[in-house]
Amino acid sequence: MAALKVNPDNSLTIPFPLLAILLTFCLAVAAWGGSIRNDVADNKREVAELKQWKAEHEKRAAEQLAQVLAANAKTEAAAADYYARQTAQNAAIQETLTNVRITLAAKR
């Protein structure tokens, strides 16, 4: 029954179970193709969303980097000013100590 029969008029007769199997297979391949097509469309949408997310976060990261660099420059300027004042104060203390030593040495 599963074999193909050649009729006397040279036409091909396909048994119904084989026809049902072929039709089911074709429908399965079509459904699989549709599923792949939907997956591709979903992936394209997700990639577009990820690119948008990346652009937004790169912009935000650049803004935050600028803020951090500005704060860092401000801190460095304050530290440099502090160290300059400390150096001047230390120089004044050293000069005072040198004068005291000279004075004490002169009295001996």
Short mmCIF file of N, CA, C and O in Angstrom, two decimals:
data_model
loop_
_atom_site.label_atom_id
_atom_site.label_comp_id
_atom_site.label_asym_id
_atom_site.label_seq_id
_atom_site.Cartn_x
_atom_site.Cartn_y
_atom_site.Cartn_z
N MET A 1 0.81 -1.19 0.00
CA MET A 1 0.00 0.00 0.00
C MET A 1 0.86 1.25 0.00
O MET A 1 0.45 2.28 -0.50
N ALA A 2 2.05 1.16 0.56
CA ALA A 2 2.92 2.32 0.63
C ALA A 2 3.69 2.52 -0.67
O ALA A 2 4.34 3.53 -0.84
N ALA A 3 3.64 1.55 -1.52
CA ALA A 3 4.39 1.66 -2.77
C ALA A 3 3.63 2.52 -3.77
O ALA A 3 2.41 2.58 -3.76
N LEU A 4 4.39 3.21 -4.62
CA LEU A 4 3.77 4.00 -5.67
C LEU A 4 3.33 3.07 -6.79
O LEU A 4 4.02 2.13 -7.15
N LYS A 5 2.19 3.38 -7.36
CA LYS A 5 1.65 2.54 -8.44
C LYS A 5 1.65 3.34 -9.72
O LYS A 5 1.35 4.52 -9.72
N VAL A 6 1.99 2.69 -10.78
CA VAL A 6 1.91 3.33 -12.08
C VAL A 6 0.64 2.83 -12.75
O VAL A 6 0.44 1.64 -12.96
N ASN A 7 -0.22 3.76 -13.04
CA ASN A 7 -1.49 3.40 -13.69
C ASN A 7 -1.24 3.21 -15.18
O ASN A 7 -0.25 3.67 -15.74
N PRO A 8 -2.16 2.58 -15.85
CA PRO A 8 -1.98 2.34 -17.28
C PRO A 8 -1.86 3.63 -18.10
O PRO A 8 -1.24 3.62 -19.15
N ASP A 9 -2.39 4.73 -17.61
CA ASP A 9 -2.31 5.97 -18.39
C ASP A 9 -1.06 6.79 -18.02
O ASP A 9 -1.02 7.99 -18.20
N ASN A 10 -0.04 6.14 -17.47
CA ASN A 10 1.23 6.74 -17.08
C ASN A 10 1.09 7.83 -16.03
O ASN A 10 1.88 8.75 -15.95
N SER A 11 0.06 7.77 -15.19
CA SER A 11 -0.07 8.71 -14.08
C SER A 11 0.41 8.02 -12.82
O SER A 11 0.42 6.80 -12.72
N LEU A 12 0.80 8.82 -11.85
CA LEU A 12 1.35 8.31 -10.60
C LEU A 12 0.28 8.39 -9.53
O LEU A 12 -0.35 9.44 -9.34
N THR A 13 0.09 7.35 -8.77
CA THR A 13 -0.87 7.34 -7.69
C THR A 13 -0.10 7.29 -6.38
O THR A 13 0.72 6.40 -6.18
N ILE A 14 -0.37 8.25 -5.50
CA ILE A 14 0.30 8.29 -4.20
C ILE A 14 -0.71 7.83 -3.16
O ILE A 14 -1.83 8.35 -3.12
N PRO A 15 -0.35 6.87 -2.34
CA PRO A 15 -1.29 6.42 -1.30
C PRO A 15 -1.58 7.55 -0.31
O PRO A 15 -0.75 8.43 -0.08
N PHE A 16 -2.75 7.53 0.29
CA PHE A 16 -3.18 8.59 1.20
C PHE A 16 -2.26 8.76 2.41
O PHE A 16 -1.92 9.90 2.76
N PRO A 17 -1.79 7.72 3.06
CA PRO A 17 -0.89 7.92 4.21
C PRO A 17 0.40 8.64 3.81
O PRO A 17 0.90 9.51 4.53
N LEU A 18 0.97 8.30 2.65
CA LEU A 18 2.18 8.98 2.19
C LEU A 18 1.89 10.44 1.88
O LEU A 18 2.68 11.32 2.21
N LEU A 19 0.74 10.70 1.28
CA LEU A 19 0.34 12.07 1.00
C LEU A 19 0.16 12.86 2.30
O LEU A 19 0.60 14.01 2.41
N ALA A 20 -0.41 12.24 3.31
CA ALA A 20 -0.61 12.90 4.60
C ALA A 20 0.74 13.19 5.26
O ALA A 20 0.95 14.27 5.83
N ILE A 21 1.66 12.23 5.15
CA ILE A 21 3.00 12.44 5.73
C ILE A 21 3.71 13.58 5.02
O ILE A 21 4.31 14.46 5.65
N LEU A 22 3.66 13.62 3.70
CA LEU A 22 4.30 14.70 2.93
C LEU A 22 3.68 16.05 3.25
O LEU A 22 4.39 17.05 3.41
N LEU A 23 2.36 16.09 3.35
CA LEU A 23 1.67 17.34 3.67
C LEU A 23 2.04 17.80 5.08
O LEU A 23 2.33 18.98 5.30
N THR A 24 2.09 16.88 6.03
CA THR A 24 2.48 17.22 7.40
C THR A 24 3.92 17.73 7.43
O THR A 24 4.23 18.72 8.11
N PHE A 25 4.80 17.09 6.70
CA PHE A 25 6.19 17.52 6.63
C PHE A 25 6.31 18.93 6.04
O PHE A 25 7.03 19.78 6.56
N CYS A 26 5.56 19.20 4.97
CA CYS A 26 5.59 20.54 4.36
C CYS A 26 5.07 21.59 5.33
O CYS A 26 5.64 22.69 5.44
N LEU A 27 4.00 21.28 6.04
CA LEU A 27 3.46 22.22 7.03
C LEU A 27 4.46 22.45 8.17
O LEU A 27 4.62 23.58 8.65
N ALA A 28 5.13 21.38 8.58
CA ALA A 28 6.13 21.52 9.66
C ALA A 28 7.29 22.40 9.21
O ALA A 28 7.77 23.27 9.96
N VAL A 29 7.76 22.21 7.98
CA VAL A 29 8.86 23.04 7.45
C VAL A 29 8.40 24.48 7.32
O VAL A 29 9.15 25.41 7.66
N ALA A 30 7.19 24.71 6.88
CA ALA A 30 6.67 26.08 6.77
C ALA A 30 6.55 26.74 8.15
O ALA A 30 6.91 27.91 8.33
N ALA A 31 6.07 25.99 9.13
CA ALA A 31 5.96 26.54 10.49
C ALA A 31 7.35 26.82 11.06
O ALA A 31 7.56 27.85 11.73
N TRP A 32 8.29 25.94 10.79
CA TRP A 32 9.66 26.15 11.27
C TRP A 32 10.27 27.40 10.63
O TRP A 32 10.90 28.21 11.28
N GLY A 33 10.02 27.58 9.33
CA GLY A 33 10.50 28.78 8.63
C GLY A 33 9.87 30.04 9.21
O GLY A 33 10.53 31.06 9.39
N GLY A 34 8.58 29.98 9.50
CA GLY A 34 7.92 31.14 10.12
C GLY A 34 8.48 31.44 11.49
O GLY A 34 8.63 32.61 11.87
N SER A 35 8.78 30.39 12.24
CA SER A 35 9.36 30.58 13.57
C SER A 35 10.73 31.25 13.46
O SER A 35 11.05 32.16 14.23
N ILE A 36 11.53 30.79 12.51
CA ILE A 36 12.85 31.40 12.31
C ILE A 36 12.69 32.86 11.89
O ILE A 36 13.43 33.73 12.37
N ARG A 37 11.73 33.12 11.03
CA ARG A 37 11.50 34.50 10.59
C ARG A 37 11.10 35.39 11.77
O ARG A 37 11.57 36.53 11.88
N ASN A 38 10.23 34.90 12.64
CA ASN A 38 9.85 35.66 13.83
C ASN A 38 11.04 35.88 14.76
O ASN A 38 11.19 36.96 15.34
N ASP A 39 11.87 34.84 14.91
CA ASP A 39 13.06 34.98 15.76
C ASP A 39 14.00 36.05 15.20
O ASP A 39 14.57 36.85 15.96
N VAL A 40 14.17 36.08 13.90
CA VAL A 40 15.04 37.09 13.28
C VAL A 40 14.47 38.48 13.50
O VAL A 40 15.20 39.42 13.84
N ALA A 41 13.17 38.63 13.33
CA ALA A 41 12.54 39.94 13.56
C ALA A 41 12.69 40.37 15.02
O ALA A 41 13.01 41.53 15.30
N ASP A 42 12.49 39.43 15.95
CA ASP A 42 12.66 39.75 17.38
C ASP A 42 14.10 40.14 17.68
O ASP A 42 14.36 41.08 18.43
N ASN A 43 15.05 39.41 17.09
CA ASN A 43 16.46 39.72 17.32
C ASN A 43 16.83 41.09 16.76
O ASN A 43 17.60 41.83 17.39
N LYS A 44 16.29 41.44 15.61
CA LYS A 44 16.57 42.76 15.04
C LYS A 44 16.03 43.86 15.96
O LYS A 44 16.70 44.87 16.19
N ARG A 45 14.84 43.65 16.50
CA ARG A 45 14.26 44.62 17.42
C ARG A 45 15.11 44.73 18.69
O ARG A 45 15.41 45.82 19.16
N GLU A 46 15.52 43.59 19.22
CA GLU A 46 16.34 43.59 20.43
C GLU A 46 17.69 44.25 20.19
O GLU A 46 18.19 44.98 21.05
N VAL A 47 18.28 44.00 19.03
CA VAL A 47 19.57 44.63 18.70
C VAL A 47 19.40 46.14 18.60
O VAL A 47 20.23 46.91 19.09
N ALA A 48 18.30 46.59 18.01
CA ALA A 48 18.05 48.03 17.91
C ALA A 48 17.88 48.63 19.30
O ALA A 48 18.43 49.71 19.59
N GLU A 49 17.16 47.93 20.18
CA GLU A 49 16.99 48.42 21.55
C GLU A 49 18.33 48.47 22.28
O GLU A 49 18.62 49.42 23.01
N LEU A 50 19.16 47.44 22.09
CA LEU A 50 20.46 47.41 22.75
C LEU A 50 21.38 48.53 22.23
O LEU A 50 22.13 49.12 23.01
N LYS A 51 21.31 48.81 20.93
CA LYS A 51 22.12 49.91 20.38
C LYS A 51 21.68 51.24 20.97
O LYS A 51 22.51 52.09 21.29
N GLN A 52 20.38 51.43 21.11
CA GLN A 52 19.86 52.65 21.72
C GLN A 52 20.30 52.74 23.18
O GLN A 52 20.74 53.78 23.65
N TRP A 53 20.19 51.63 23.91
CA TRP A 53 20.61 51.58 25.31
C TRP A 53 22.09 51.90 25.43
O TRP A 53 22.52 52.66 26.30
N LYS A 54 22.89 51.34 24.53
CA LYS A 54 24.34 51.58 24.54
C LYS A 54 24.64 53.05 24.28
O LYS A 54 25.48 53.65 24.97
N ALA A 55 23.97 53.65 23.31
CA ALA A 55 24.21 55.06 23.00
C ALA A 55 23.84 55.94 24.20
O ALA A 55 24.59 56.87 24.54
N GLU A 56 22.71 55.65 24.85
CA GLU A 56 22.31 56.43 26.02
C GLU A 56 23.33 56.30 27.15
O GLU A 56 23.71 57.29 27.78
N HIS A 57 23.80 55.09 27.39
CA HIS A 57 24.74 54.87 28.48
C HIS A 57 26.12 55.44 28.16
O HIS A 57 26.82 55.91 29.06
N GLU A 58 26.52 55.41 26.89
CA GLU A 58 27.80 56.03 26.53
C GLU A 58 27.71 57.55 26.73
O GLU A 58 28.67 58.17 27.19
N LYS A 59 26.56 58.13 26.39
CA LYS A 59 26.38 59.56 26.59
C LYS A 59 26.42 59.89 28.08
O LYS A 59 27.10 60.83 28.51
N ARG A 60 25.71 59.10 28.89
CA ARG A 60 25.70 59.31 30.33
C ARG A 60 27.10 59.11 30.92
O ARG A 60 27.52 59.86 31.81
N ALA A 61 27.84 58.12 30.42
CA ALA A 61 29.19 57.86 30.91
C ALA A 61 30.11 59.03 30.58
O ALA A 61 30.95 59.43 31.40
N ALA A 62 29.96 59.60 29.39
CA ALA A 62 30.78 60.76 29.02
C ALA A 62 30.47 61.96 29.92
O ALA A 62 31.39 62.67 30.35
N GLU A 63 29.19 62.16 30.22
CA GLU A 63 28.81 63.27 31.11
C GLU A 63 29.38 63.05 32.51
O GLU A 63 29.92 63.98 33.12
N GLN A 64 29.27 61.83 33.01
CA GLN A 64 29.80 61.54 34.34
C GLN A 64 31.31 61.64 34.37
O GLN A 64 31.89 62.11 35.36
N LEU A 65 31.98 61.23 33.30
CA LEU A 65 33.44 61.36 33.23
C LEU A 65 33.84 62.83 33.27
O LEU A 65 34.80 63.19 33.95
N ALA A 66 33.10 63.68 32.56
CA ALA A 66 33.40 65.11 32.58
C ALA A 66 33.23 65.67 33.99
O ALA A 66 34.05 66.48 34.45
N GLN A 67 32.17 65.24 34.68
CA GLN A 67 31.96 65.70 36.06
C GLN A 67 33.08 65.23 36.98
O GLN A 67 33.58 66.00 37.80
N VAL A 68 33.49 64.00 36.83
CA VAL A 68 34.56 63.45 37.67
C VAL A 68 35.87 64.17 37.39
O VAL A 68 36.61 64.52 38.32
N LEU A 69 36.17 64.41 36.12
CA LEU A 69 37.41 65.12 35.77
C LEU A 69 37.40 66.55 36.31
O LEU A 69 38.43 67.04 36.79
N ALA A 70 36.24 67.21 36.26
CA ALA A 70 36.14 68.57 36.80
C ALA A 70 36.34 68.56 38.31
O ALA A 70 37.07 69.39 38.87
N ALA A 71 35.72 67.60 38.99
CA ALA A 71 35.89 67.50 40.44
C ALA A 71 37.33 67.16 40.79
O ALA A 71 37.89 67.68 41.76
N ASN A 72 37.94 66.31 39.99
CA ASN A 72 39.34 65.93 40.23
C ASN A 72 40.26 67.14 40.04
O ASN A 72 41.18 67.34 40.84
N ALA A 73 40.02 67.93 39.02
CA ALA A 73 40.84 69.12 38.79
C ALA A 73 40.67 70.10 39.94
O ALA A 73 41.65 70.71 40.40
N LYS A 74 39.45 70.24 40.43
CA LYS A 74 39.19 71.13 41.56
C LYS A 74 39.93 70.64 42.81
O LYS A 74 40.55 71.43 43.53
N THR A 75 39.89 69.34 43.06
CA THR A 75 40.58 68.76 44.21
C THR A 75 42.09 68.93 44.07
O THR A 75 42.78 69.26 45.05
N GLU A 76 42.61 68.69 42.88
CA GLU A 76 44.05 68.85 42.66
C GLU A 76 44.48 70.30 42.86
O GLU A 76 45.56 70.56 43.42
N ALA A 77 43.67 71.25 42.43
CA ALA A 77 43.99 72.66 42.62
C ALA A 77 44.00 73.00 44.11
O ALA A 77 44.89 73.71 44.59
N ALA A 78 43.01 72.49 44.85
CA ALA A 78 42.96 72.74 46.29
C ALA A 78 44.16 72.11 46.99
O ALA A 78 44.76 72.73 47.88
N ALA A 79 44.54 70.91 46.58
CA ALA A 79 45.70 70.24 47.18
C ALA A 79 46.98 71.00 46.86
O ALA A 79 47.84 71.18 47.74
N ALA A 80 47.12 71.47 45.63
CA ALA A 80 48.31 72.23 45.25
C ALA A 80 48.39 73.52 46.06
O ALA A 80 49.48 73.91 46.52
N ASP A 81 47.26 74.18 46.24
CA ASP A 81 47.23 75.41 47.05
C ASP A 81 47.61 75.10 48.50
O ASP A 81 48.40 75.83 49.10
N TYR A 82 47.07 74.04 49.04
CA TYR A 82 47.39 73.64 50.42
C TYR A 82 48.88 73.35 50.56
O TYR A 82 49.53 73.82 51.49
N TYR A 83 49.44 72.59 49.62
CA TYR A 83 50.87 72.25 49.71
C TYR A 83 51.75 73.49 49.52
O TYR A 83 52.80 73.60 50.15
N ALA A 84 51.32 74.41 48.70
CA ALA A 84 52.08 75.66 48.53
C ALA A 84 52.08 76.45 49.84
O ALA A 84 53.13 76.99 50.26
N ARG A 85 50.92 76.54 50.50
CA ARG A 85 50.86 77.25 51.78
C ARG A 85 51.70 76.53 52.84
O ARG A 85 52.41 77.17 53.62
N GLN A 86 51.64 75.20 52.85
CA GLN A 86 52.43 74.44 53.82
C GLN A 86 53.93 74.64 53.58
O GLN A 86 54.70 74.77 54.52
N THR A 87 54.33 74.65 52.31
CA THR A 87 55.74 74.85 51.98
C THR A 87 56.19 76.23 52.43
O THR A 87 57.29 76.38 53.00
N ALA A 88 55.39 77.25 52.20
CA ALA A 88 55.74 78.60 52.63
C ALA A 88 55.82 78.67 54.16
O ALA A 88 56.75 79.29 54.72
N GLN A 89 54.87 78.03 54.82
CA GLN A 89 54.88 78.03 56.29
C GLN A 89 56.10 77.27 56.81
O GLN A 89 56.76 77.73 57.76
N ASN A 90 56.44 76.16 56.21
CA ASN A 90 57.62 75.40 56.62
C ASN A 90 58.90 76.20 56.39
O ASN A 90 59.83 76.16 57.21
N ALA A 91 58.95 76.92 55.28
CA ALA A 91 60.12 77.75 55.02
C ALA A 91 60.25 78.84 56.08
O ALA A 91 61.36 79.14 56.57
N ALA A 92 59.13 79.43 56.46
CA ALA A 92 59.15 80.47 57.50
C ALA A 92 59.59 79.88 58.83
O ALA A 92 60.38 80.48 59.57
N ILE A 93 59.10 78.69 59.17
CA ILE A 93 59.51 78.04 60.42
C ILE A 93 60.99 77.71 60.39
O ILE A 93 61.71 77.93 61.38
N GLN A 94 61.49 77.22 59.26
CA GLN A 94 62.91 76.90 59.14
C GLN A 94 63.77 78.16 59.30
O GLN A 94 64.81 78.13 59.96
N GLU A 95 63.30 79.24 58.70
CA GLU A 95 64.04 80.50 58.83
C GLU A 95 64.06 80.97 60.28
O GLU A 95 65.10 81.39 60.80
N THR A 96 62.92 80.85 60.95
CA THR A 96 62.84 81.25 62.37
C THR A 96 63.76 80.38 63.22
O THR A 96 64.51 80.88 64.07
N LEU A 97 63.74 79.07 62.98
CA LEU A 97 64.61 78.17 63.73
C LEU A 97 66.09 78.47 63.46
O LEU A 97 66.91 78.42 64.39
N THR A 98 66.41 78.80 62.23
CA THR A 98 67.80 79.14 61.91
C THR A 98 68.21 80.40 62.65
O THR A 98 69.32 80.48 63.22
N ASN A 99 67.33 81.40 62.70
CA ASN A 99 67.63 82.64 63.42
C ASN A 99 67.79 82.36 64.92
O ASN A 99 68.68 82.93 65.58
N VAL A 100 66.95 81.50 65.46
CA VAL A 100 67.06 81.15 66.89
C VAL A 100 68.39 80.46 67.15
O VAL A 100 69.10 80.76 68.13
N ARG A 101 68.80 79.54 66.29
CA ARG A 101 70.07 78.84 66.46
C ARG A 101 71.25 79.81 66.38
O ARG A 101 72.20 79.70 67.16
N ILE A 102 71.16 80.72 65.42
CA ILE A 102 72.24 81.70 65.27
C ILE A 102 72.32 82.56 66.53
O ILE A 102 73.41 82.84 67.05
N THR A 103 71.16 82.97 67.02
CA THR A 103 71.14 83.81 68.22
C THR A 103 71.69 83.06 69.43
O THR A 103 72.48 83.57 70.20
N LEU A 104 71.29 81.82 69.61
CA LEU A 104 71.80 81.01 70.72
C LEU A 104 73.29 80.73 70.58
O LEU A 104 74.03 80.75 71.58
N ALA A 105 73.71 80.51 69.37
CA ALA A 105 75.15 80.24 69.15
C ALA A 105 75.95 81.50 69.44
O ALA A 105 77.09 81.42 69.93
N ALA A 106 75.39 82.66 69.15
CA ALA A 106 76.13 83.91 69.39
C ALA A 106 76.24 84.20 70.89
O ALA A 106 77.21 84.80 71.34
N LYS A 107 75.29 83.75 71.70
CA LYS A 107 75.30 83.99 73.13
C LYS A 107 76.26 83.04 73.84
O LYS A 107 76.68 83.33 74.96
N ARG A 108 76.66 81.99 73.29
CA ARG A 108 77.53 81.03 73.95
C ARG A 108 78.93 81.42 73.84
O ARG A 108 79.71 81.95 73.49
#
